[in-house]
Amino acid sequence: MFCHQCQETMKNTTCALAKGVCGKTAEVSDLQDLALHVCKGIGFWATKALEKGIYREDIAFYVDRMLFATITNANFSASDFESWILEGLRYRDELRMAFVKAGGQVTGTLPDAATWAAFDAEAVRAAAAQGKGGWKEIADENVRALQSLVLYGLKGMAAYVEHAYAIGKKSKDVFVFMLRALADLTDLSLSLDQLTALVLETGKFGVDAMALLDSANTGSYGAPRITKVRTGVRNRPGILISGHDLVDLHDLLEQTKGTGVDVYTHGEMLPAHYYPFFEKYDNLYGNYGGSWWSQNADIEKFGGPVLFTSNCLVPPKESYKHRVFTTGVVGFDGCVHIPDREPGKMKDFSPIIELAKTCPPPQELENGEIIGGFAHDQVFALADTVVNAVKTGAIKRFVVMAGCDGRQPGRSYYTEVAEKLPEDTVILTAGCAKFRYNKLNLGDIGGIPRVLDAGQCNDSYSLALVALKLKEIFGLEDVNQLPLSFDIAWYEQKAVLVLLALLYLGFKNIRLGPTLPGFLSPAVASVLVEKFGIKGIADAESDVAAMMAGA
Ligand code: SF4
Ligand code: SF3
């Protein structure tokens, strides 16, 4: 295997042994490479077919789901990828045939039906084991680095697009870009400049994808508003729901209504509480536990079933595996998978609810509250207060600390930064990075909490909107003139997309930690440093001092 897509990659270079640090096996890693290789082929033929006016949304959505399924900690099942690859090959050939039927010219001969009929799961496994479609096939390290930025950005984009799609919002432009970008990744003649342009274009469509999801979420569930979320438990059985999918949460709340079973959020599902729509469900009790990596301990204590609606799933321990359910692109062999919803219907979560009824209530981990809900509308509603506080000097600086959390002990840096930032600073956050400091009591500035949580990682878009609004209010020419610093934490590929989106929007001097991506080559890393002022982190004390000095 050769996987370097996340921040926890071995020695910050590559997971190349029998298993990745995340627990992904070499077999699954190779199958994921092959699945992406097939998606690139689909992208190639889909782009050709578009020239003839042929567009298949079902195929675009399939590609989207594959990109999402290969994100870190989403799907660990070899058999899922085997069948998806076979499905993808069919799609690719349908596009190729459609192109030919429309008068398109192809070189070489097309494999016939019999050839493809013989290509079965075993053949898929054999091709994957040979490393087909993997990074090792690309020799030039700079091409590999730039392609990684594009591909990982696309994965993040795919996740957000999938969540929006579930709510009924889609964008043909974004789908077409994803297909075209995948096609471009098959073209090894692209220059480094052309690849760099593709990286920035990925950021542009990343903004579009996040805007799409933002409008889907707020359109269906209302604009997030200041909310206090309980961290304690009550004496009834519960279901823990994790991930980013709000439609799954909605289905689950509808089906648990009046059953005596409570629903608790975990990790990135916490911000669901901020949406007014979910207020009517009195069995949506609170948030349980910390961010994704604390799930082993949290699930053990929770005692009831857990539903994973997206990443981040940690390979479950035998002691609680029978209580873990997956849905959507998430998969783990041996865990029950809840099938996709049929058009116009809900997913059927009854197996989870029946199991919950037989389980003890969750054990209490803590008993406090988390405050959040500071997405764009809520912050805009407070704009006068915020602007005044800046003008009077009560707020000296905003520090964006959005992004991901992770297991590495060095991430205590982010807790330290939050603690060490002077009392006249406000932290803007989104994503699961916040679990490093959202339970500290950091106080408020004239009623404005010092930690403003906008929501999930995709709500980093909200933070960008807030910054752009402040720029407008203060009449600045450049967003980088604001008293604003970035100290972003990354782990998986959605954070790559968020970073590319921020670069596209013109934000500079972003601190990125806890380590710079291992998939960057030295030359590509120095371009990011020189052109965009991206920097790694030092220790909390010197970084706080540097940020307060505007660096
Ligand atoms: Fe390693 Fe991260 Fe890839 Fe898992 S996703 S195999 S931890 S680089
Ligand atoms: Fe977290 Fe996985 Fe990135 Fe959505 S849930 S931010 S790590």
Coordinates of C-alpha atoms and ligand atoms in Angstrom, one line a residue:
M1 CA 0.0 0.0 0.0
F2 CA 1.0 3.6 -0.5
C3 CA -1.3 6.1 1.3
H4 CA -0.3 9.6 2.4
Q5 CA -3.6 11.3 2.4
C6 CA -4.0 12.3 6.0
Q7 CA -2.1 14.1 8.7
E8 CA -1.4 10.9 10.7
T9 CA 0.4 9.1 7.9
M10 CA 3.4 7.2 9.1
K11 CA 6.3 9.4 10.0
N12 CA 4.5 12.2 8.1
T13 CA 5.6 10.5 4.9
T14 CA 3.5 7.4 3.8
C15 CA 1.7 4.5 5.2
A16 CA 3.4 1.7 3.4
L17 CA 3.2 -1.4 5.6
A18 CA 0.4 -4.0 6.0
K19 CA -1.9 -1.5 7.6
G20 CA -2.3 2.2 7.8
V21 CA -2.1 4.2 11.0
C22 CA -5.9 4.6 10.7
G23 CA -6.4 0.8 10.6
K24 CA -7.0 0.6 6.8
T25 CA -5.6 -2.6 5.5
A26 CA -3.2 -2.7 2.5
E27 CA -5.9 -4.7 0.6
V28 CA -8.5 -1.9 1.1
S29 CA -5.9 0.8 0.4
D30 CA -5.1 -0.8 -3.0
L31 CA -8.7 -1.3 -3.8
Q32 CA -9.3 2.4 -3.0
D33 CA -6.5 3.4 -5.4
L34 CA -8.1 1.2 -8.1
A35 CA -11.6 2.7 -7.4
L36 CA -10.1 6.2 -7.9
H37 CA -8.3 5.0 -11.0
V38 CA -11.7 3.9 -12.4
C39 CA -13.2 7.3 -11.4
K40 CA -10.4 9.0 -13.4
G41 CA -11.4 6.9 -16.4
I42 CA -15.0 7.8 -15.9
G43 CA -14.0 11.5 -15.6
F44 CA -12.1 11.1 -18.9
W45 CA -15.1 9.6 -20.8
A46 CA -17.6 11.8 -19.1
T47 CA -15.7 14.9 -20.2
K48 CA -15.6 13.5 -23.8
A49 CA -19.3 12.7 -23.7
L50 CA -20.0 16.2 -22.5
E51 CA -18.5 17.5 -25.8
K52 CA -21.4 15.6 -27.5
G53 CA -23.9 17.0 -25.0
I54 CA -24.2 13.8 -23.0
Y55 CA -24.4 14.2 -19.2
R56 CA -25.2 11.4 -16.8
E57 CA -26.0 12.8 -13.3
D58 CA -26.2 9.2 -11.9
I59 CA -22.6 8.6 -13.0
A60 CA -21.4 12.0 -11.6
F61 CA -23.0 11.1 -8.3
Y62 CA -21.4 7.6 -8.3
V63 CA -18.0 9.3 -8.8
D64 CA -18.8 11.7 -6.0
R65 CA -19.7 8.8 -3.6
M66 CA -16.4 7.0 -4.5
L67 CA -14.3 10.0 -3.7
F68 CA -16.2 10.3 -0.4
A69 CA -15.9 6.6 0.3
T70 CA -12.1 6.8 0.0
I71 CA -11.8 9.6 2.5
T72 CA -9.9 8.8 5.7
N73 CA -11.9 6.7 8.2
A74 CA -15.0 6.3 6.1
N75 CA -15.0 2.8 4.6
F76 CA -12.8 -0.1 5.6
S77 CA -14.6 -2.9 3.6
A78 CA -12.8 -4.7 0.7
S79 CA -16.1 -6.2 -0.6
D80 CA -17.7 -2.8 -0.8
F81 CA -14.9 -1.5 -3.0
E82 CA -14.9 -4.7 -5.1
S83 CA -18.5 -4.2 -6.1
W84 CA -18.2 -0.5 -6.5
I85 CA -15.3 -0.9 -8.9
L86 CA -17.3 -3.3 -11.0
E87 CA -20.1 -0.8 -11.1
G88 CA -17.7 2.0 -12.0
L89 CA -16.3 0.0 -15.0
R90 CA -19.8 -0.5 -16.3
Y91 CA -20.4 3.3 -16.0
R92 CA -17.2 4.1 -17.8
D93 CA -18.1 1.9 -20.7
E94 CA -21.6 3.2 -20.9
L95 CA -20.1 6.7 -21.3
R96 CA -17.6 5.5 -23.9
M97 CA -20.3 3.8 -25.9
A98 CA -22.5 6.9 -25.7
F99 CA -19.6 9.0 -27.0
V100 CA -19.0 6.6 -29.9
K101 CA -22.7 6.4 -30.7
A102 CA -22.8 10.2 -30.8
G103 CA -20.1 10.1 -33.5
G104 CA -17.1 10.5 -31.2
Q105 CA -13.8 9.0 -32.4
V106 CA -11.8 6.6 -30.3
T107 CA -8.4 5.1 -30.9
G108 CA -7.9 1.4 -30.3
T109 CA -10.6 -1.2 -30.1
L110 CA -13.3 -1.3 -27.4
P111 CA -13.3 -4.4 -25.2
D112 CA -16.4 -6.4 -25.9
A113 CA -19.1 -7.5 -23.5
A114 CA -17.5 -10.9 -23.0
T115 CA -14.2 -9.3 -21.8
W116 CA -16.0 -7.3 -19.2
A117 CA -18.2 -10.1 -18.2
A118 CA -15.1 -12.0 -17.3
F119 CA -13.8 -9.1 -15.2
D120 CA -15.1 -10.1 -11.8
A121 CA -14.3 -9.5 -8.1
E122 CA -11.3 -11.8 -8.3
A123 CA -9.9 -9.8 -11.3
V124 CA -10.6 -6.6 -9.4
R125 CA -8.6 -7.9 -6.4
A126 CA -5.7 -9.0 -8.7
A127 CA -5.5 -5.6 -10.4
A128 CA -5.6 -3.8 -7.1
A129 CA -2.9 -6.0 -5.6
Q130 CA -0.6 -4.9 -8.5
G131 CA -0.9 -1.4 -7.4
K132 CA -3.0 -0.3 -10.4
G133 CA -3.9 3.4 -10.1
G134 CA -1.7 4.0 -7.1
W135 CA 0.7 6.9 -6.5
K136 CA 3.7 4.7 -7.1
E137 CA 2.8 5.0 -10.8
I138 CA 3.7 8.7 -10.8
A139 CA 7.5 9.1 -10.6
D140 CA 7.8 12.9 -10.5
E141 CA 7.4 14.0 -6.8
N142 CA 6.1 17.5 -7.7
V143 CA 3.4 16.1 -10.1
R144 CA 2.5 13.7 -7.3
A145 CA 2.2 16.5 -4.7
L146 CA 0.1 18.8 -6.9
Q147 CA -2.1 15.9 -8.0
S148 CA -2.5 15.0 -4.3
L149 CA -3.7 18.5 -3.5
V150 CA -6.3 18.2 -6.3
L151 CA -7.4 14.7 -5.6
Y152 CA -7.7 15.2 -1.8
G153 CA -9.4 18.5 -2.4
L154 CA -11.9 16.7 -4.6
K155 CA -12.5 14.1 -1.9
G156 CA -13.4 16.9 0.6
M157 CA -15.6 18.5 -2.1
A158 CA -17.3 15.2 -2.7
A159 CA -18.3 14.8 0.9
Y160 CA -19.9 18.2 1.0
V161 CA -21.6 17.7 -2.3
E162 CA -23.0 14.3 -1.1
H163 CA -24.5 15.8 2.0
A164 CA -26.1 18.6 -0.1
Y165 CA -27.4 16.0 -2.5
A166 CA -29.1 14.1 0.3
I167 CA -31.0 17.2 1.1
G168 CA -31.9 17.6 -2.6
K169 CA -29.4 20.3 -3.6
K170 CA -27.0 19.8 -6.5
S171 CA -24.9 21.7 -8.9
K172 CA -24.1 20.4 -12.4
D173 CA -21.2 22.8 -12.6
V174 CA -19.6 21.3 -9.5
F175 CA -20.2 17.8 -10.8
V176 CA -18.7 18.6 -14.2
F177 CA -15.7 20.2 -12.6
M178 CA -15.1 17.1 -10.5
L179 CA -15.3 14.9 -13.6
R180 CA -13.0 17.2 -15.6
A181 CA -10.5 17.5 -12.8
L182 CA -10.3 13.7 -12.6
A183 CA -9.8 13.5 -16.3
D184 CA -7.0 16.1 -16.0
L185 CA -5.3 13.8 -13.4
T186 CA -4.9 11.2 -16.1
D187 CA -2.9 13.7 -18.2
L188 CA 0.7 13.4 -17.3
S189 CA 1.7 16.0 -19.9
L190 CA 0.2 18.8 -17.8
S191 CA 2.9 21.2 -16.7
L192 CA 3.5 22.1 -13.0
D193 CA 1.9 25.5 -13.7
Q194 CA -1.2 23.9 -15.2
L195 CA -1.5 21.6 -12.2
T196 CA -1.1 24.6 -9.8
A197 CA -3.9 26.3 -11.7
L198 CA -6.0 23.2 -11.2
V199 CA -5.2 23.2 -7.5
L200 CA -6.6 26.8 -7.2
E201 CA -9.6 25.9 -9.3
T202 CA -10.3 23.1 -6.9
G203 CA -10.4 25.8 -4.2
K204 CA -12.8 27.9 -6.2
F205 CA -15.2 24.9 -6.7
G206 CA -14.7 24.1 -3.0
V207 CA -16.2 27.5 -2.1
D208 CA -19.1 26.6 -4.4
A209 CA -19.6 23.2 -2.8
M210 CA -19.5 24.6 0.7
A211 CA -22.0 27.4 -0.3
L212 CA -24.2 24.7 -1.8
L213 CA -24.2 22.7 1.4
D214 CA -24.7 25.8 3.5
S215 CA -27.8 26.7 1.5
A216 CA -29.1 23.1 1.7
N217 CA -28.6 23.0 5.4
T218 CA -30.0 26.4 6.3
G219 CA -32.8 26.0 3.7
S220 CA -34.0 22.8 5.4
Y221 CA -33.1 23.3 9.0
G222 CA -32.9 27.1 9.5
A223 CA -30.0 29.3 10.2
P224 CA -28.0 28.2 13.2
R225 CA -28.4 30.3 16.3
I226 CA -26.7 30.5 19.7
T227 CA -27.4 27.3 21.5
K228 CA -26.4 25.6 24.7
V229 CA -25.9 21.9 24.3
R230 CA -26.0 19.5 27.3
T231 CA -23.0 17.2 27.8
G232 CA -24.7 15.1 30.5
V233 CA -27.1 12.1 30.1
R234 CA -30.5 11.1 31.3
N235 CA -31.8 7.8 32.5
R236 CA -33.2 6.3 29.3
P237 CA -31.6 4.2 26.6
G238 CA -29.8 6.1 23.9
I239 CA -28.5 6.0 20.4
L240 CA -25.3 7.9 19.6
I241 CA -25.1 9.4 16.1
S242 CA -21.8 10.6 14.6
G243 CA -20.6 12.0 11.3
H244 CA -21.9 14.9 9.2
D245 CA -25.2 13.8 7.7
L246 CA -28.2 15.8 9.0
V247 CA -30.8 13.9 6.9
D248 CA -29.8 10.7 8.7
L249 CA -30.2 12.5 12.0
H250 CA -33.6 13.7 10.9
D251 CA -34.8 10.2 9.9
L252 CA -33.5 8.8 13.2
L253 CA -35.2 11.5 15.3
E254 CA -38.5 10.9 13.5
Q255 CA -38.3 7.2 14.1
T256 CA -37.2 7.4 17.8
K257 CA -39.9 9.9 18.6
G258 CA -42.1 8.6 21.5
T259 CA -40.1 5.4 21.8
G260 CA -38.4 6.3 25.1
V261 CA -35.0 6.2 23.3
D262 CA -32.9 9.3 23.3
V263 CA -30.5 10.5 20.6
Y264 CA -27.1 11.9 21.5
T265 CA -24.7 13.5 19.0
H266 CA -21.0 12.6 18.8
G267 CA -18.1 14.5 17.3
E268 CA -19.0 16.4 14.1
M269 CA -22.8 15.8 14.7
L270 CA -22.6 18.3 17.7
P271 CA -23.5 21.3 15.5
A272 CA -26.9 19.7 14.5
H273 CA -28.2 21.1 17.8
Y274 CA -27.6 24.6 16.5
Y275 CA -30.2 24.3 13.8
P276 CA -33.7 25.5 14.9
F277 CA -35.4 22.7 13.0
F278 CA -34.2 20.0 15.4
E279 CA -35.4 21.9 18.5
K280 CA -38.8 20.2 18.3
Y281 CA -37.3 16.8 19.1
D282 CA -37.1 16.5 22.8
N283 CA -35.4 13.2 22.5
L284 CA -32.4 14.9 20.9
Y285 CA -30.9 15.1 24.3
G286 CA -27.3 16.4 24.1
N287 CA -23.8 15.7 22.9
Y288 CA -21.8 12.8 24.3
G289 CA -18.0 12.6 24.5
G290 CA -15.3 14.3 22.5
S291 CA -14.1 14.3 18.9
W292 CA -13.8 11.3 16.6
W293 CA -10.6 9.8 18.0
S294 CA -12.1 9.4 21.5
Q295 CA -14.8 7.2 20.2
N296 CA -13.4 3.9 21.5
A297 CA -13.6 5.1 25.1
D298 CA -16.8 7.0 24.5
I299 CA -18.7 4.1 22.8
E300 CA -17.6 1.7 25.5
K301 CA -19.2 4.0 28.2
F302 CA -22.2 4.9 26.1
G303 CA -23.5 1.4 26.2
G304 CA -26.0 1.7 23.4
P305 CA -25.9 1.5 19.6
V306 CA -23.9 4.0 17.6
L307 CA -24.7 5.1 14.0
F308 CA -21.9 6.3 11.7
T309 CA -23.3 8.5 9.0
S310 CA -19.9 9.6 7.5
N311 CA -16.2 9.7 8.6
C312 CA -14.6 9.4 11.1
L313 CA -15.0 5.7 12.0
V314 CA -12.2 4.1 14.1
P315 CA -12.0 0.3 13.6
P316 CA -14.4 -0.9 16.3
K317 CA -13.3 -2.9 19.3
E318 CA -14.7 -6.4 19.6
S319 CA -16.3 -5.5 22.9
Y320 CA -18.8 -3.1 21.2
K321 CA -18.6 -3.9 17.5
H322 CA -22.1 -5.5 17.6
R323 CA -23.4 -2.0 18.6
V324 CA -21.9 -0.2 15.6
F325 CA -24.0 0.5 12.6
T326 CA -22.9 2.2 9.4
T327 CA -24.8 3.9 6.6
G328 CA -24.1 5.9 3.4
V329 CA -20.5 5.4 2.2
V330 CA -19.3 4.2 5.6
G331 CA -18.6 0.6 5.9
F332 CA -16.8 -1.9 8.1
D333 CA -17.0 -5.7 7.6
G334 CA -19.0 -7.3 10.5
C335 CA -21.0 -4.1 11.3
V336 CA -24.7 -3.9 10.2
H337 CA -25.1 -1.5 7.3
I338 CA -28.3 0.5 7.0
P339 CA -29.2 0.7 3.3
D340 CA -29.7 3.9 1.4
R341 CA -33.2 5.5 1.4
E342 CA -35.5 4.7 -1.4
P343 CA -36.8 7.8 -3.3
G344 CA -39.2 9.7 -1.1
K345 CA -38.8 7.4 1.9
M346 CA -36.7 7.4 5.1
K347 CA -33.9 5.1 5.9
D348 CA -35.0 2.3 8.1
F349 CA -33.3 2.6 11.4
S350 CA -35.5 0.1 13.3
P351 CA -32.7 -2.4 13.9
I352 CA -30.8 0.3 15.8
I353 CA -33.8 1.4 17.8
E354 CA -34.7 -2.2 18.7
L355 CA -31.2 -2.8 19.9
A356 CA -31.2 0.5 21.9
K357 CA -34.3 -0.6 23.8
T358 CA -32.3 -3.6 25.2
C359 CA -29.3 -1.5 26.3
P360 CA -28.7 0.4 29.5
P361 CA -28.7 4.2 29.6
P362 CA -25.4 5.9 28.8
Q363 CA -22.9 6.3 31.6
E364 CA -22.3 10.0 32.5
L365 CA -18.9 11.3 31.3
E366 CA -19.5 14.9 32.3
N367 CA -22.3 17.2 33.0
G368 CA -22.0 20.7 31.6
E369 CA -22.8 22.5 28.4
I370 CA -21.2 23.5 25.1
I371 CA -22.2 26.8 23.5
G372 CA -22.2 27.1 19.7
G373 CA -24.3 28.2 16.7
F374 CA -22.2 31.1 15.5
A375 CA -22.7 30.6 11.8
H376 CA -22.8 33.6 9.4
D377 CA -26.4 34.7 10.1
Q378 CA -26.0 34.6 13.9
V379 CA -22.7 36.5 13.7
F380 CA -24.2 39.1 11.3
A381 CA -27.0 39.6 13.8
L382 CA -24.4 40.5 16.3
A383 CA -22.4 42.6 13.8
D384 CA -23.0 45.9 15.6
T385 CA -21.8 44.5 18.9
V386 CA -18.8 42.9 17.3
V387 CA -17.8 45.9 15.3
N388 CA -18.1 48.1 18.3
A389 CA -16.0 45.8 20.4
V390 CA -13.3 46.0 17.7
K391 CA -13.5 49.8 17.5
T392 CA -13.3 50.3 21.2
G393 CA -10.4 47.8 21.4
A394 CA -12.3 45.3 23.5
I395 CA -11.6 42.8 20.8
K396 CA -8.0 43.1 19.5
R397 CA -7.9 40.1 17.3
F398 CA -9.8 37.1 15.8
V399 CA -8.1 33.8 15.5
V400 CA -9.5 31.2 13.2
M401 CA -8.8 27.8 14.7
A402 CA -11.1 25.7 12.5
G403 CA -10.2 22.2 11.2
C404 CA -9.8 18.7 12.4
D405 CA -8.9 17.0 15.6
G406 CA -6.6 14.0 15.8
R407 CA -5.0 11.6 18.1
Q408 CA -1.5 12.9 18.2
P409 CA -0.5 14.1 21.6
G410 CA 1.2 17.2 20.0
R411 CA -2.3 18.5 19.3
S412 CA -2.5 19.7 22.9
Y413 CA -0.8 22.7 21.2
Y414 CA -4.3 23.8 20.2
T415 CA -5.6 23.7 23.8
E416 CA -2.5 25.7 24.9
V417 CA -3.0 28.3 22.1
A418 CA -6.7 28.7 23.2
E419 CA -5.6 29.1 26.8
K420 CA -2.7 31.4 26.1
L421 CA -4.5 33.8 23.7
P422 CA -5.1 37.1 25.5
E423 CA -8.6 37.8 26.9
D424 CA -9.2 40.4 24.2
T425 CA -9.1 37.8 21.4
V426 CA -12.0 35.8 19.9
I427 CA -11.5 32.3 18.5
L428 CA -13.6 31.5 15.4
T429 CA -13.9 27.8 14.9
A430 CA -15.6 25.0 12.9
G431 CA -14.9 21.3 12.5
C432 CA -13.9 18.9 15.1
A433 CA -10.7 20.8 16.0
K434 CA -12.9 22.7 18.6
F435 CA -13.0 19.7 20.9
R436 CA -9.5 20.7 22.0
Y437 CA -10.9 23.8 23.7
N438 CA -14.7 24.1 23.5
K439 CA -15.1 22.8 27.1
L440 CA -12.7 25.3 28.6
N441 CA -14.3 28.2 30.2
L442 CA -12.7 31.0 28.2
G443 CA -15.3 33.6 29.1
D444 CA -16.8 36.3 27.0
I445 CA -16.2 39.9 25.8
G446 CA -19.2 42.1 26.5
G447 CA -21.5 39.1 26.1
I448 CA -19.7 37.7 23.0
P449 CA -18.3 34.3 23.9
R450 CA -14.6 34.0 23.3
V451 CA -15.0 30.8 21.3
L452 CA -17.5 31.2 18.4
D453 CA -18.3 27.8 16.9
A454 CA -19.8 28.1 13.5
G455 CA -20.5 24.3 13.1
Q456 CA -19.1 21.4 11.1
C457 CA -15.9 21.6 9.1
N458 CA -17.9 22.7 6.0
D459 CA -19.1 25.7 8.0
S460 CA -15.6 27.1 7.7
Y461 CA -17.4 28.7 4.8
S462 CA -19.3 30.7 7.4
L463 CA -16.1 31.9 8.9
A464 CA -14.9 33.1 5.5
L465 CA -18.2 34.9 5.0
V466 CA -17.8 36.6 8.4
A467 CA -14.3 37.7 7.6
L468 CA -15.4 39.1 4.2
K469 CA -18.3 40.9 5.9
L470 CA -15.9 42.5 8.4
K471 CA -13.6 43.6 5.6
E472 CA -16.6 45.3 4.0
I473 CA -17.8 46.9 7.2
F474 CA -14.3 48.3 7.9
G475 CA -13.9 49.4 4.3
L476 CA -10.7 47.5 3.8
E477 CA -9.2 46.6 0.4
D478 CA -7.8 43.3 1.4
V479 CA -9.1 40.7 3.8
N480 CA -5.6 40.3 5.1
Q481 CA -5.7 43.7 6.6
L482 CA -8.2 42.5 9.2
P483 CA -7.0 41.8 12.8
L484 CA -7.4 38.2 11.9
S485 CA -5.0 35.2 12.2
F486 CA -5.4 31.6 11.1
D487 CA -4.1 28.7 13.1
I488 CA -5.7 25.7 11.4
A489 CA -5.5 22.1 12.3
W490 CA -5.9 19.4 9.6
Y491 CA -6.4 15.7 9.6
E492 CA -8.4 14.4 6.7
Q493 CA -9.2 15.6 3.1
K494 CA -12.1 17.9 3.9
A495 CA -9.5 20.1 5.6
V496 CA -7.5 20.1 2.4
L497 CA -10.5 21.4 0.6
V498 CA -11.2 24.0 3.2
L499 CA -7.6 25.2 2.9
L500 CA -7.7 25.4 -0.9
A501 CA -11.0 27.3 -0.6
L502 CA -9.4 29.8 1.8
L503 CA -6.4 30.3 -0.5
Y504 CA -8.8 30.8 -3.4
L505 CA -10.6 33.5 -1.4
G506 CA -7.3 35.3 -0.9
F507 CA -6.6 34.5 2.7
K508 CA -2.8 34.5 3.4
N509 CA -0.4 33.7 6.2
I510 CA -2.3 30.6 7.4
R511 CA -0.7 28.5 10.1
L512 CA -1.3 24.9 9.3
G513 CA -0.6 22.1 11.7
P514 CA 0.2 20.0 13.6
T515 CA 2.4 19.1 10.6
L516 CA 2.5 20.3 7.0
P517 CA 1.0 17.6 4.7
G518 CA 3.4 14.7 4.1
F519 CA 2.2 14.5 0.5
L520 CA 3.8 17.8 -0.4
S521 CA 7.2 17.7 -2.1
P522 CA 9.8 20.2 -0.8
A523 CA 9.3 22.3 -4.0
V524 CA 5.5 22.4 -3.8
A525 CA 5.7 23.2 -0.1
S526 CA 7.9 26.1 -0.7
V527 CA 5.5 27.5 -3.4
L528 CA 2.8 27.4 -0.7
V529 CA 5.1 29.2 1.7
E530 CA 6.2 31.8 -0.8
K531 CA 3.0 32.5 -2.7
F532 CA 0.5 32.1 0.1
G533 CA 2.5 32.6 3.3
I534 CA 1.5 29.2 4.6
K535 CA 3.5 28.2 7.6
G536 CA 3.9 25.3 10.0
I537 CA 3.3 25.7 13.8
A538 CA 6.0 26.3 16.4
D539 CA 5.1 26.2 20.2
A540 CA 2.0 27.7 21.6
E541 CA 3.7 30.6 23.3
S542 CA 5.7 31.9 20.3
D543 CA 2.8 31.4 17.9
V544 CA 0.4 33.3 20.2
A545 CA 3.0 36.1 20.4
A546 CA 3.5 36.1 16.6
M547 CA -0.2 36.1 15.9
M548 CA -0.8 39.0 18.3
A549 CA 1.9 40.9 16.5
G550 CA 0.0 40.3 13.2
A551 CA 2.4 37.6 11.9
Ligands
SF4_1 FE1 -2.3 6.2 6.6 FE2 -3.9 8.3 6.7 FE3 -3.9 6.7 4.6 FE4 -4.9 5.8 6.9 S1 -5.7 7.5 5.6 S2 -3.5 4.7 5.5 S3 -3.5 6.8 8.4 S4 -2.2 8.1 5.3
SF3_2 FE1 -13.4 15.8 12.0 FE2 -13.1 13.5 10.8 FE3 -11.9 16.5 10.0 FE4 -15.4 17.3 9.7 S1 -14.8 14.2 11.7 S2 -13.6 17.7 10.7 S3 -11.5 14.9 11.3

